[in-house]
Short mmCIF file of C-alpha atoms in Angstrom, two decimals:
data_model
loop_
_atom_site.label_atom_id
_atom_site.label_comp_id
_atom_site.label_asym_id
_atom_site.label_seq_id
_atom_site.Cartn_x
_atom_site.Cartn_y
_atom_site.Cartn_z
CA MET A 1 0.00 0.00 0.00
CA SER A 2 1.40 3.39 -0.97
CA THR A 3 2.02 5.79 1.87
CA LYS A 4 1.79 8.68 -0.59
CA GLN A 5 -1.99 8.40 -0.84
CA PRO A 6 -3.66 11.64 0.40
CA PRO A 7 -6.11 11.52 3.28
CA ALA A 8 -9.65 10.50 2.32
CA ARG A 9 -11.04 13.88 3.30
CA LYS A 10 -9.10 15.79 0.59
CA PRO A 11 -11.68 15.15 -2.17
CA LYS A 12 -14.39 16.25 0.22
CA GLU A 13 -12.47 19.46 0.93
CA ALA A 14 -12.13 20.11 -2.80
CA GLY A 15 -15.85 19.57 -3.29
CA ARG A 16 -16.68 21.86 -0.38
CA PHE A 17 -14.32 24.50 -1.74
CA PHE A 18 -16.08 24.58 -5.10
CA GLN A 19 -19.43 24.63 -3.31
CA ILE A 20 -18.35 27.75 -1.37
CA VAL A 21 -17.06 29.41 -4.55
CA GLY A 22 -20.33 28.62 -6.31
CA ILE A 23 -22.38 30.23 -3.51
CA LEU A 24 -20.19 33.34 -3.57
CA GLN A 25 -20.58 33.57 -7.36
CA LYS A 26 -24.33 33.07 -7.08
CA HIS A 27 -24.61 36.10 -4.81
CA LYS A 28 -22.13 38.14 -6.92
CA VAL A 29 -19.95 38.82 -3.91
CA VAL A 30 -17.19 40.15 -6.17
CA LEU A 31 -19.36 43.23 -6.79
CA GLY A 32 -19.58 43.99 -3.07
CA VAL A 33 -21.50 42.84 -0.06
CA THR A 34 -24.56 44.47 1.47
CA PRO A 35 -25.90 43.42 4.88
CA GLU A 36 -28.73 41.47 3.27
CA LYS A 37 -26.36 39.74 0.84
CA LEU A 38 -23.99 38.71 3.64
CA ARG A 39 -26.87 37.15 5.59
CA ALA A 40 -28.07 35.26 2.50
CA VAL A 41 -24.54 33.97 1.78
CA LEU A 42 -24.13 32.66 5.33
CA GLU A 43 -27.52 30.95 5.24
CA ASP A 44 -26.63 29.21 1.95
CA LEU A 45 -23.23 28.14 3.30
CA GLY A 46 -24.95 26.12 6.02
CA PRO A 47 -25.25 25.77 9.81
CA THR A 48 -21.55 26.30 10.54
CA PHE A 49 -21.60 29.71 8.90
CA VAL A 50 -24.95 30.60 10.40
CA LYS A 51 -23.32 30.10 13.79
CA LEU A 52 -20.37 32.27 12.74
CA GLY A 53 -22.80 34.95 11.56
CA GLN A 54 -24.60 34.91 14.89
CA LEU A 55 -21.28 35.42 16.67
CA LEU A 56 -20.38 38.16 14.20
CA SER A 57 -23.64 40.01 14.86
CA ILE A 58 -22.36 41.17 18.25
CA ARG A 59 -19.05 42.55 16.93
CA LEU A 60 -19.81 46.22 16.37
CA ASP A 61 -16.08 46.84 16.62
CA LEU A 62 -15.57 44.76 13.46
CA LEU A 63 -18.69 45.48 11.39
CA PRO A 64 -20.90 48.52 10.81
CA GLN A 65 -24.19 48.71 12.69
CA ASP A 66 -26.34 47.84 9.65
CA PHE A 67 -24.42 44.58 9.12
CA CYS A 68 -24.74 43.57 12.78
CA THR A 69 -28.46 44.36 12.80
CA GLU A 70 -29.05 42.22 9.72
CA LEU A 71 -27.01 39.28 11.03
CA GLN A 72 -29.09 39.24 14.21
CA LYS A 73 -31.91 37.90 12.03
CA LEU A 74 -30.02 34.64 11.44
CA ARG A 75 -31.78 31.65 12.93
CA SER A 76 -30.09 28.24 12.95
CA GLU A 77 -32.69 25.55 12.32
CA VAL A 78 -30.50 22.48 12.52
CA LYS A 79 -31.63 18.91 12.07
CA PRO A 80 -31.08 16.96 15.33
CA MET A 81 -28.29 14.40 15.49
CA PRO A 82 -29.51 10.81 15.19
CA MET A 83 -29.36 8.81 18.42
CA ASP A 84 -26.57 6.53 17.20
CA GLU A 85 -24.34 9.57 16.60
CA VAL A 86 -25.15 10.93 20.06
CA ALA A 87 -24.27 7.58 21.62
CA ARG A 88 -20.96 7.39 19.69
CA VAL A 89 -19.85 10.83 20.87
CA VAL A 90 -20.82 10.18 24.51
CA GLU A 91 -19.22 6.73 24.66
CA ALA A 92 -16.01 7.82 22.93
CA SER A 93 -15.73 10.85 25.18
CA LEU A 94 -16.58 9.18 28.52
CA GLY A 95 -15.00 5.79 27.76
CA MET A 96 -18.06 3.79 28.87
CA PRO A 97 -21.36 2.60 27.38
CA LEU A 98 -24.12 5.21 27.31
CA HIS A 99 -26.49 3.13 29.47
CA GLU A 100 -23.86 2.76 32.21
CA ALA A 101 -23.25 6.50 32.47
CA PHE A 102 -26.93 7.37 32.12
CA PRO A 103 -29.48 4.61 32.87
CA VAL A 104 -32.15 7.03 31.66
CA PHE A 105 -31.37 9.02 28.50
CA GLU A 106 -34.21 10.73 26.59
CA ARG A 107 -33.91 10.13 22.84
CA GLU A 108 -35.78 13.32 21.95
CA PRO A 109 -33.39 16.31 22.37
CA LEU A 110 -34.37 19.32 24.47
CA GLY A 111 -32.80 21.53 21.83
CA SER A 112 -30.55 21.26 18.77
CA ALA A 113 -28.03 23.81 17.47
CA SER A 114 -25.16 23.90 14.99
CA ILE A 115 -22.49 22.93 17.53
CA ALA A 116 -24.33 20.68 20.00
CA GLN A 117 -27.66 19.42 21.26
CA ALA A 118 -28.99 18.72 24.75
CA HIS A 119 -30.78 15.67 26.18
CA ALA A 120 -32.50 15.05 29.52
CA ALA A 121 -31.02 12.11 31.42
CA ALA A 122 -30.56 10.58 34.87
CA LEU A 123 -27.44 9.39 36.71
CA PRO A 124 -27.22 5.91 38.30
CA ASP A 125 -28.12 7.45 41.68
CA GLY A 126 -31.31 8.95 40.21
CA ARG A 127 -30.21 12.59 39.97
CA ARG A 128 -31.74 14.33 36.96
CA VAL A 129 -29.26 15.98 34.60
CA VAL A 130 -28.99 17.61 31.19
CA VAL A 131 -26.33 16.22 28.83
CA LYS A 132 -24.95 18.59 26.20
CA VAL A 133 -23.40 16.59 23.34
CA GLN A 134 -21.16 18.12 20.69
CA ARG A 135 -21.83 17.23 17.05
CA GLU A 136 -19.50 14.59 15.70
CA GLY A 137 -16.57 16.11 13.79
CA ILE A 138 -17.85 19.68 14.19
CA TYR A 139 -14.42 21.03 15.23
CA ASP A 140 -12.67 19.71 12.11
CA ARG A 141 -15.58 20.77 9.91
CA MET A 142 -15.58 24.35 11.18
CA ALA A 143 -11.77 24.59 10.94
CA SER A 144 -11.88 23.29 7.36
CA ASP A 145 -14.75 25.57 6.35
CA ILE A 146 -13.01 28.69 7.69
CA ALA A 147 -9.73 27.73 5.96
CA LEU A 148 -11.57 27.16 2.67
CA LEU A 149 -13.49 30.41 2.99
CA ARG A 150 -10.21 32.28 3.47
CA LYS A 151 -8.98 30.87 0.15
CA ALA A 152 -12.25 31.46 -1.67
CA VAL A 153 -12.56 35.13 -0.75
CA LYS A 154 -8.88 36.07 -0.82
CA PRO A 155 -9.16 38.19 -4.00
CA ILE A 156 -12.45 39.77 -2.92
CA GLN A 157 -12.84 43.13 -1.18
CA TRP A 158 -15.94 43.06 1.07
CA VAL A 159 -17.43 46.49 1.26
CA GLY A 160 -20.37 47.83 3.28
CA SER A 161 -21.52 51.38 3.81
CA ALA A 162 -18.28 53.38 3.53
CA ASN A 163 -16.28 50.95 5.61
CA THR A 164 -13.98 48.22 4.37
CA ILE A 165 -14.38 44.94 6.21
CA ASP A 166 -11.14 43.18 7.09
CA LEU A 167 -12.49 39.67 6.47
CA ASP A 168 -9.24 37.98 7.44
CA MET A 169 -9.36 39.60 10.89
CA VAL A 170 -13.06 38.81 11.20
CA LEU A 171 -12.50 35.11 10.47
CA SER A 172 -9.59 34.97 12.93
CA GLU A 173 -11.73 36.52 15.68
CA LEU A 174 -14.62 34.17 14.96
CA TRP A 175 -12.43 31.08 14.95
CA ASN A 176 -11.00 32.08 18.35
CA VAL A 177 -14.51 32.43 19.81
CA SER A 178 -15.72 29.22 18.17
CA GLN A 179 -12.83 27.20 19.62
CA GLN A 180 -13.80 28.35 23.11
CA GLU A 181 -17.46 27.46 22.54
CA MET A 182 -16.48 23.98 21.37
CA ASP A 183 -14.52 23.26 24.56
CA PHE A 184 -17.20 22.33 27.09
CA LEU A 185 -14.68 22.27 29.93
CA ILE A 186 -14.41 26.05 29.52
CA GLU A 187 -18.18 26.28 29.90
CA ALA A 188 -17.94 24.15 33.07
CA ASP A 189 -15.27 26.54 34.39
CA ASN A 190 -17.56 29.48 33.63
CA ALA A 191 -20.47 27.88 35.48
CA GLU A 192 -18.36 27.20 38.57
CA GLU A 193 -17.01 30.76 38.55
CA PHE A 194 -20.54 32.17 38.22
CA ILE A 195 -21.72 30.06 41.17
CA ARG A 196 -18.76 31.20 43.30
CA LEU A 197 -19.24 34.90 42.51
CA ASN A 198 -22.96 34.74 43.28
CA LEU A 199 -22.87 32.67 46.48
CA GLY A 200 -24.04 35.63 48.55
CA GLU A 201 -26.70 36.69 46.07
CA ASP A 202 -30.12 35.71 47.31
CA GLY A 203 -32.29 34.39 44.49
CA ILE A 204 -29.61 33.97 41.78
CA GLY A 205 -28.29 30.62 40.56
CA CYS A 206 -26.74 28.54 37.81
CA PRO A 207 -26.82 24.78 37.01
CA GLN A 208 -24.09 22.86 38.82
CA PRO A 209 -21.78 21.06 36.35
CA TYR A 210 -20.77 17.46 37.05
CA ARG A 211 -17.01 17.54 36.53
CA GLU A 212 -16.43 13.80 36.77
CA LEU A 213 -18.67 13.21 33.74
CA SER A 214 -17.75 16.28 31.65
CA THR A 215 -15.23 16.43 28.81
CA ARG A 216 -14.46 18.77 25.93
CA GLN A 217 -17.27 17.14 23.89
CA VAL A 218 -19.80 16.26 26.61
CA LEU A 219 -21.08 18.53 29.38
CA VAL A 220 -23.26 17.15 32.18
CA MET A 221 -25.20 19.67 34.27
CA GLU A 222 -27.87 19.77 36.94
CA GLU A 223 -31.36 19.76 35.43
CA ILE A 224 -33.34 22.97 35.97
CA ASP A 225 -37.11 22.51 35.90
CA GLY A 226 -38.17 26.11 36.46
CA VAL A 227 -40.42 28.45 34.46
CA GLN A 228 -38.99 30.44 31.55
CA ILE A 229 -38.85 34.08 32.58
CA ASP A 230 -41.10 35.30 29.76
CA ASP A 231 -43.86 32.77 30.57
CA LEU A 232 -45.87 35.48 32.33
CA GLU A 233 -49.08 33.50 32.71
CA THR A 234 -47.39 30.61 34.55
CA LEU A 235 -45.32 32.98 36.70
CA LYS A 236 -48.44 34.86 37.81
CA GLN A 237 -50.27 31.60 38.52
CA GLU A 238 -47.40 30.60 40.80
CA GLY A 239 -47.63 33.92 42.64
CA TYR A 240 -44.56 35.71 41.27
CA ASN A 241 -44.37 39.49 40.93
CA VAL A 242 -42.81 39.96 37.49
CA ALA A 243 -41.63 43.52 38.23
CA ASP A 244 -39.76 42.28 41.32
CA LEU A 245 -38.14 39.50 39.27
CA CYS A 246 -36.99 42.04 36.65
CA LEU A 247 -35.58 44.32 39.34
CA LYS A 248 -33.65 41.40 40.84
CA LEU A 249 -32.43 40.35 37.37
CA CYS A 250 -31.22 43.86 36.43
CA ASN A 251 -29.53 44.49 39.78
CA ASN A 252 -27.69 41.17 39.56
CA PHE A 253 -26.61 41.73 35.97
CA MET A 254 -25.12 45.13 36.83
CA LYS A 255 -23.42 43.50 39.82
CA GLN A 256 -21.91 40.95 37.41
CA VAL A 257 -20.63 43.78 35.20
CA LEU A 258 -19.52 46.44 37.69
CA ASP A 259 -18.43 44.30 40.67
CA ASP A 260 -17.41 40.92 39.26
CA GLY A 261 -16.18 41.87 35.78
CA PHE A 262 -17.64 38.51 34.70
CA PHE A 263 -21.11 38.40 33.16
CA HIS A 264 -23.51 36.25 31.15
CA ALA A 265 -23.25 37.63 27.61
CA ASP A 266 -26.48 36.12 26.22
CA PRO A 267 -29.29 36.55 28.78
CA HIS A 268 -32.20 35.86 26.40
CA PRO A 269 -35.44 34.34 27.80
CA GLY A 270 -34.42 30.78 26.89
CA ASN A 271 -31.39 31.13 29.17
CA LEU A 272 -33.35 32.45 32.18
CA ARG A 273 -35.49 30.23 34.43
CA VAL A 274 -37.39 30.99 37.63
CA ARG A 275 -37.27 28.19 40.19
CA SER A 276 -38.43 28.46 43.81
CA GLY A 277 -38.02 32.23 43.78
CA GLN A 278 -34.57 31.97 42.23
CA ILE A 279 -33.52 33.31 38.81
CA VAL A 280 -31.28 30.67 37.21
CA PHE A 281 -28.88 31.61 34.39
CA LEU A 282 -28.43 28.79 31.85
CA ASP A 283 -25.76 28.21 29.17
CA LEU A 284 -22.52 29.82 30.33
CA GLY A 285 -20.86 29.10 26.98
CA MET A 286 -20.79 32.80 26.11
CA VAL A 287 -19.53 35.03 28.92
CA GLY A 288 -17.86 38.42 29.00
CA ARG A 289 -14.95 39.58 31.10
CA LEU A 290 -13.92 43.13 31.98
CA SER A 291 -10.62 44.12 33.56
CA ALA A 292 -10.73 46.35 36.65
CA ARG A 293 -9.70 49.25 34.40
CA ASP A 294 -12.49 48.53 31.91
CA GLN A 295 -15.02 48.23 34.74
CA ALA A 296 -14.02 51.63 36.15
CA ALA A 297 -14.13 53.24 32.70
CA PHE A 298 -17.54 51.74 31.90
CA GLU A 299 -18.92 52.87 35.25
CA LYS A 300 -17.57 56.35 34.58
CA ALA A 301 -19.19 56.32 31.13
CA LEU A 302 -22.59 55.37 32.57
CA ALA A 303 -22.32 58.03 35.28
CA GLY A 304 -21.38 60.57 32.61
CA VAL A 305 -24.40 59.63 30.52
CA ALA A 306 -26.68 59.97 33.54
CA ALA A 307 -25.18 63.43 34.24
CA ARG A 308 -25.13 64.37 30.50
CA ASP A 309 -21.40 65.08 30.92
CA ALA A 310 -19.77 64.80 27.49
CA SER A 311 -16.23 65.29 28.82
CA ALA A 312 -16.59 62.44 31.34
CA VAL A 313 -17.96 60.09 28.65
CA THR A 314 -15.17 61.10 26.25
CA GLU A 315 -12.53 60.34 28.88
CA ALA A 316 -14.18 56.97 29.54
CA VAL A 317 -14.19 56.12 25.82
CA LEU A 318 -10.48 56.88 25.58
CA ALA A 319 -9.73 54.91 28.76
CA ILE A 320 -11.51 51.74 27.66
CA THR A 321 -10.26 51.61 24.05
CA ARG A 322 -6.98 51.34 22.20
CA PRO A 323 -6.43 53.81 19.33
CA THR A 324 -5.38 52.35 15.99
CA ALA A 325 -4.55 55.84 14.65
CA PRO A 326 -4.07 59.38 16.06
CA VAL A 327 -7.30 60.49 17.76
CA ASP A 328 -8.92 63.87 17.14
CA ARG A 329 -10.04 64.49 20.73
CA ARG A 330 -12.11 67.54 19.79
CA ALA A 331 -14.02 65.63 17.10
CA LEU A 332 -14.54 62.73 19.50
CA HIS A 333 -15.83 65.10 22.18
CA ASP A 334 -18.19 66.71 19.65
CA ASP A 335 -19.61 63.32 18.61
CA VAL A 336 -20.15 62.30 22.23
CA LYS A 337 -21.79 65.65 23.00
CA ALA A 338 -24.09 65.28 19.98
CA MET A 339 -25.11 61.84 21.26
CA LEU A 340 -25.83 63.17 24.75
CA ASP A 341 -27.75 66.17 23.40
CA GLU A 342 -30.38 63.70 22.19
CA TYR A 343 -31.02 62.82 25.83
CA LEU A 344 -30.78 66.35 27.24
CA GLU A 345 -34.50 66.82 27.76
CA MET A 346 -35.25 63.17 28.43
CA ASP A 347 -35.96 61.86 31.91
CA ILE A 348 -33.46 59.17 32.90
CA GLY A 349 -36.31 56.70 33.37
CA ARG A 350 -37.07 56.86 29.63
CA MET A 351 -33.50 56.34 28.41
CA ASN A 352 -32.54 53.08 26.74
CA ILE A 353 -29.14 51.91 27.96
CA SER A 354 -28.60 49.42 25.15
CA ASN A 355 -29.08 52.15 22.52
CA ILE A 356 -26.58 54.33 24.38
CA VAL A 357 -24.00 51.52 24.51
CA GLN A 358 -24.53 50.70 20.82
CA GLU A 359 -24.02 54.38 19.95
CA TYR A 360 -20.93 54.41 22.16
CA LEU A 361 -19.52 51.44 20.23
CA ARG A 362 -20.31 53.14 16.92
CA ILE A 363 -18.51 56.33 17.92
CA ALA A 364 -15.46 54.36 19.07
CA ARG A 365 -15.32 52.49 15.78
CA THR A 366 -15.75 55.72 13.75
CA HIS A 367 -12.69 57.21 15.46
CA GLY A 368 -10.53 54.12 14.97
CA LEU A 369 -10.68 53.02 18.60
CA LYS A 370 -10.32 49.27 19.11
CA LEU A 371 -12.56 47.83 21.79
CA PRO A 372 -11.74 44.89 24.07
CA GLN A 373 -13.89 41.82 23.40
CA GLY A 374 -15.53 42.09 26.81
CA VAL A 375 -16.99 45.48 25.94
CA THR A 376 -18.54 44.32 22.67
CA LEU A 377 -20.02 41.31 24.47
CA LEU A 378 -21.34 43.71 27.10
CA GLY A 379 -23.15 45.64 24.38
CA ARG A 380 -24.78 42.39 23.26
CA GLY A 381 -25.67 41.39 26.83
CA LEU A 382 -27.20 44.75 27.73
CA SER A 383 -29.20 44.87 24.51
CA THR A 384 -30.55 41.35 25.06
CA LEU A 385 -31.37 41.96 28.72
CA GLU A 386 -33.12 45.24 28.05
CA GLY A 387 -35.22 43.55 25.37
CA VAL A 388 -36.29 40.87 27.87
CA VAL A 389 -37.19 43.48 30.49
CA ALA A 390 -39.09 45.62 27.98
CA ASP A 391 -41.24 42.63 27.00
CA ILE A 392 -42.15 41.41 30.49
CA SER A 393 -41.94 44.54 32.67
CA PRO A 394 -41.98 47.73 30.55
CA GLU A 395 -42.02 49.99 33.63
CA THR A 396 -38.57 48.71 34.69
CA ASN A 397 -35.71 50.87 33.36
CA LEU A 398 -32.16 49.54 33.48
CA LEU A 399 -30.40 52.93 33.41
CA GLU A 400 -32.56 54.17 36.29
CA ILE A 401 -31.51 51.09 38.27
CA VAL A 402 -27.87 51.86 37.44
CA ALA A 403 -28.27 55.48 38.60
CA GLN A 404 -29.79 54.31 41.89
CA ARG A 405 -26.92 51.88 42.28
CA PHE A 406 -24.39 54.70 41.87
CA ALA A 407 -26.21 56.75 44.50
CA ARG A 408 -26.25 53.86 46.98
CA LYS A 409 -22.60 53.10 46.37
CA LYS A 410 -21.58 56.72 46.89
CA PHE A 411 -23.43 57.30 50.13
CA LYS A 412 -23.77 53.84 51.71
CA ASP A 413 -21.11 54.53 54.37
CA ILE A 414 -22.43 57.95 55.40
CA ASP A 415 -25.06 58.34 58.11
CA TRP A 416 -26.55 61.61 56.89
CA LYS A 417 -29.29 61.69 59.52
CA GLU A 418 -26.83 61.57 62.39
CA LEU A 419 -24.52 64.05 60.69
CA LEU A 420 -27.27 66.59 60.15
CA SER A 421 -28.61 66.20 63.68
CA LYS A 422 -25.26 67.28 65.10
CA ASN A 423 -24.63 70.30 62.87
CA ALA A 424 -26.32 73.64 62.35
CA GLN A 425 -27.65 74.57 58.91
CA ALA A 426 -24.92 77.16 58.39
CA VAL A 427 -22.18 74.63 59.01
CA TYR A 428 -23.88 72.18 56.64
CA GLU A 429 -23.97 74.79 53.86
CA SER A 430 -20.32 75.67 54.43
CA VAL A 431 -19.30 72.03 54.20
CA GLN A 432 -21.28 71.60 50.99
CA LYS A 433 -19.58 74.64 49.44
CA SER A 434 -16.14 73.43 50.44
CA LEU A 435 -16.88 69.98 49.00
CA SER A 436 -18.09 71.48 45.73
CA THR A 437 -14.88 73.46 45.13
CA PRO A 438 -12.87 70.53 43.64
CA ALA A 439 -15.86 69.64 41.48
CA LEU A 440 -16.05 73.23 40.18
CA ILE A 441 -12.36 73.15 39.33
CA ASN A 442 -12.85 69.80 37.57
CA ASP A 443 -15.81 71.20 35.61
CA THR A 444 -13.67 74.16 34.52
CA LEU A 445 -10.93 71.84 33.24
CA ARG A 446 -13.51 69.71 31.39
CA THR A 447 -15.00 72.84 29.79
CA ALA A 448 -11.51 73.84 28.64
CA LEU A 449 -10.98 70.38 27.14
CA GLY A 450 -14.20 70.74 25.19
CA GLY A 451 -13.04 74.10 23.79
CA GLU A 452 -15.90 75.98 25.44
CA LEU A 453 -13.97 77.96 28.08
CA THR A 454 -14.40 81.74 27.84
CA VAL A 455 -11.74 84.01 29.36
CA ARG A 456 -12.71 87.57 30.34
CA VAL A 457 -9.97 90.22 30.69
CA GLU A 458 -10.57 93.36 32.80
CA THR A 459 -8.51 96.51 33.43
CA ALA A 460 -6.45 96.88 36.61
CA PRO A 461 -8.44 98.03 39.70
CA SER A 462 -7.82 101.29 41.56
CA ALA A 463 -5.90 101.50 44.87
CA ALA A 464 -9.17 101.73 46.83
CA GLN A 465 -10.50 98.69 45.05
CA CYS A 466 -7.29 96.81 45.87
CA ARG A 467 -7.64 97.63 49.58
CA GLU A 468 -11.27 96.49 49.54
CA GLU A 469 -10.33 93.27 47.76
CA LYS A 470 -7.65 92.58 50.38
CA ARG A 471 -10.15 93.09 53.20
CA ARG A 472 -12.60 90.74 51.49
CA ALA A 473 -9.88 88.15 50.91
CA ALA A 474 -8.86 88.35 54.58
CA ARG A 475 -12.48 87.92 55.70
CA LEU A 476 -12.87 84.95 53.32
CA ASN A 477 -9.69 83.33 54.64
CA ARG A 478 -10.84 83.73 58.23
CA SER A 479 -14.27 82.28 57.32
CA ILE A 480 -12.66 79.26 55.68
CA VAL A 481 -10.39 78.61 58.65
CA PHE A 482 -13.28 78.95 61.13
CA THR A 483 -15.56 76.73 59.01
CA GLY A 484 -12.83 74.12 58.70
CA LEU A 485 -12.21 74.07 62.46
CA PHE A 486 -15.90 73.93 63.34
CA ALA A 487 -16.91 71.39 60.64
CA GLY A 488 -13.90 69.20 61.41
CA SER A 489 -14.76 69.22 65.10
CA CYS A 490 -18.35 68.23 64.28
CA LEU A 491 -17.11 65.24 62.29
CA LEU A 492 -14.69 64.27 65.07
CA THR A 493 -17.61 63.94 67.49
CA LEU A 494 -18.47 60.74 65.60
CA SER A 495 -15.12 59.16 66.52
CA GLY A 496 -14.62 56.99 69.57
CA VAL A 497 -11.34 58.58 70.66
CA ALA A 498 -10.75 58.54 74.44
CA PRO A 499 -10.61 60.24 76.90
CA ARG A 500 -13.79 62.31 76.64
CA PHE A 501 -14.46 65.86 77.84
CA LEU A 502 -18.04 67.10 78.41
CA GLY A 503 -19.25 63.92 76.68
CA LEU A 504 -17.13 64.61 73.58
CA PRO A 505 -13.89 62.99 72.38
CA TRP A 506 -11.02 65.16 73.57
CA VAL A 507 -9.90 65.98 70.01
CA ALA A 508 -13.41 67.25 69.16
CA ALA A 509 -13.57 69.28 72.38
CA ALA A 510 -10.17 70.79 71.63
CA GLY A 511 -11.32 71.61 68.10
CA PHE A 512 -14.47 73.36 69.34
CA GLY A 513 -12.30 75.31 71.80
CA ALA A 514 -9.93 76.39 69.04
CA ALA A 515 -12.89 77.31 66.82
CA GLY A 516 -14.40 79.40 69.62
CA LEU A 517 -11.17 81.30 70.23
CA TYR A 518 -10.67 81.84 66.52
CA GLY A 519 -14.27 83.04 66.21
CA LEU A 520 -13.63 85.70 68.87
CA TYR A 521 -10.53 86.75 66.95
CA CYS A 522 -12.60 87.07 63.75
CA LEU A 523 -15.21 89.24 65.52
CA TRP A 524 -12.45 91.50 66.87
CA GLN A 525 -11.01 91.89 63.36
CA LEU A 526 -14.46 92.79 61.99
CA TRP A 527 -14.90 95.47 64.72
CA ARG A 528 -11.40 96.79 64.17
CA ASN A 529 -11.76 97.13 60.36
CA ARG A 530 -15.30 98.46 60.38
CA ASP A 531 -15.92 101.35 58.00
#
């Protein structure tokens, strides 16, 4: 037997290559690609490419908005694997007969997709599980298809709107994501991390993976028998308040984003169940991750949107992205300001956070700013979540929940009631003014950055005016010193420093004494310099 004989799959690859070329010629791709044409091409290329198109639909950093919107219409209707194929994959992966691993294994799948399908089953000890089984040979098939597509479209320039699509980069990104989705051990890792991060969250859960029975091709998870979150009739029959469920869902999702930096990137209704008062997130195959820096920048961006502060949002955009070319900061600021002007007269409760994030991604792409993958997945997650909430609880607004979260986070450690009860109104106002000074300086710098700072030049004052200004400055200085002493002493009364004098910590008593003496000095100066 000759060892020079090529592998048996080579003729198949050649046939598939010509099939791909034929589909591209059919749609006249060489003349350019519109969003509708790209969707039609992917549908004709088959389930593998439909899956790639679905992944591509969330990459606003790679494709223009109109392409992403069109690709979101892709629906993968895949014929289920036959039972003998399912059994082969499970037995080869687990190294044991199917009936030994799962005495009960439902032949009818719970769902079927381009990469895998799921079956209900039971373990030998009777525990009910869901078994996710990867399609036989899907990894090699997807790798081959992407390699062939690279060859088939090499001489073609894909153009949409006024933007050139770097197809080679797109295919590389998609292959990276697909490889992760086809490794079910990564999904098991994600599920365990989600469970760990939400241990203290009342009413939030995720199916427990069974590590001893999970491999790269087979994932075994706890069965969840709850109600799908958009099944409003059943939820109401079971006594659930849908608005409360949505509030819990939104609060937890923002906790995932802003606190954990690890979030479910595809929270559509099919991935959300309600069980015994708990919201359970299913399918952790697609998750997003944000670095601490990205989290801080995103939080700053949301706070800037809520405050309609174009400079803060611009700074956040620059912090969270990586420029691929020199950035025109003024033009970027103008685009952000134009976006925020649309919301100037709008109450925060009527704003749509997913639209804002999508516009944010568009602006970044327009200015050649490369976004980390976690941010683009966040745009997808927010858009999906807001769509779910809008359908089942229209009165719930995600951005309003975010704003309330910021307020709680800012003031959670301050007992305002106690503070106000111990201070006079005048002292309170003085403290507020002193606290606002850094903010005023910051606002001035931001105005200068935006090119909107106006400088007024006046002629030199007379000698009498100079003397009056000096007297005013001296009075202001004395007022600041007195206010600082008095306000600081008020705050020190909250400390537990010992010993105490007249019921107050000694440092607070000393401060009040110094403030009293300095107050007498200020009164003497006023009497002395009276006109």
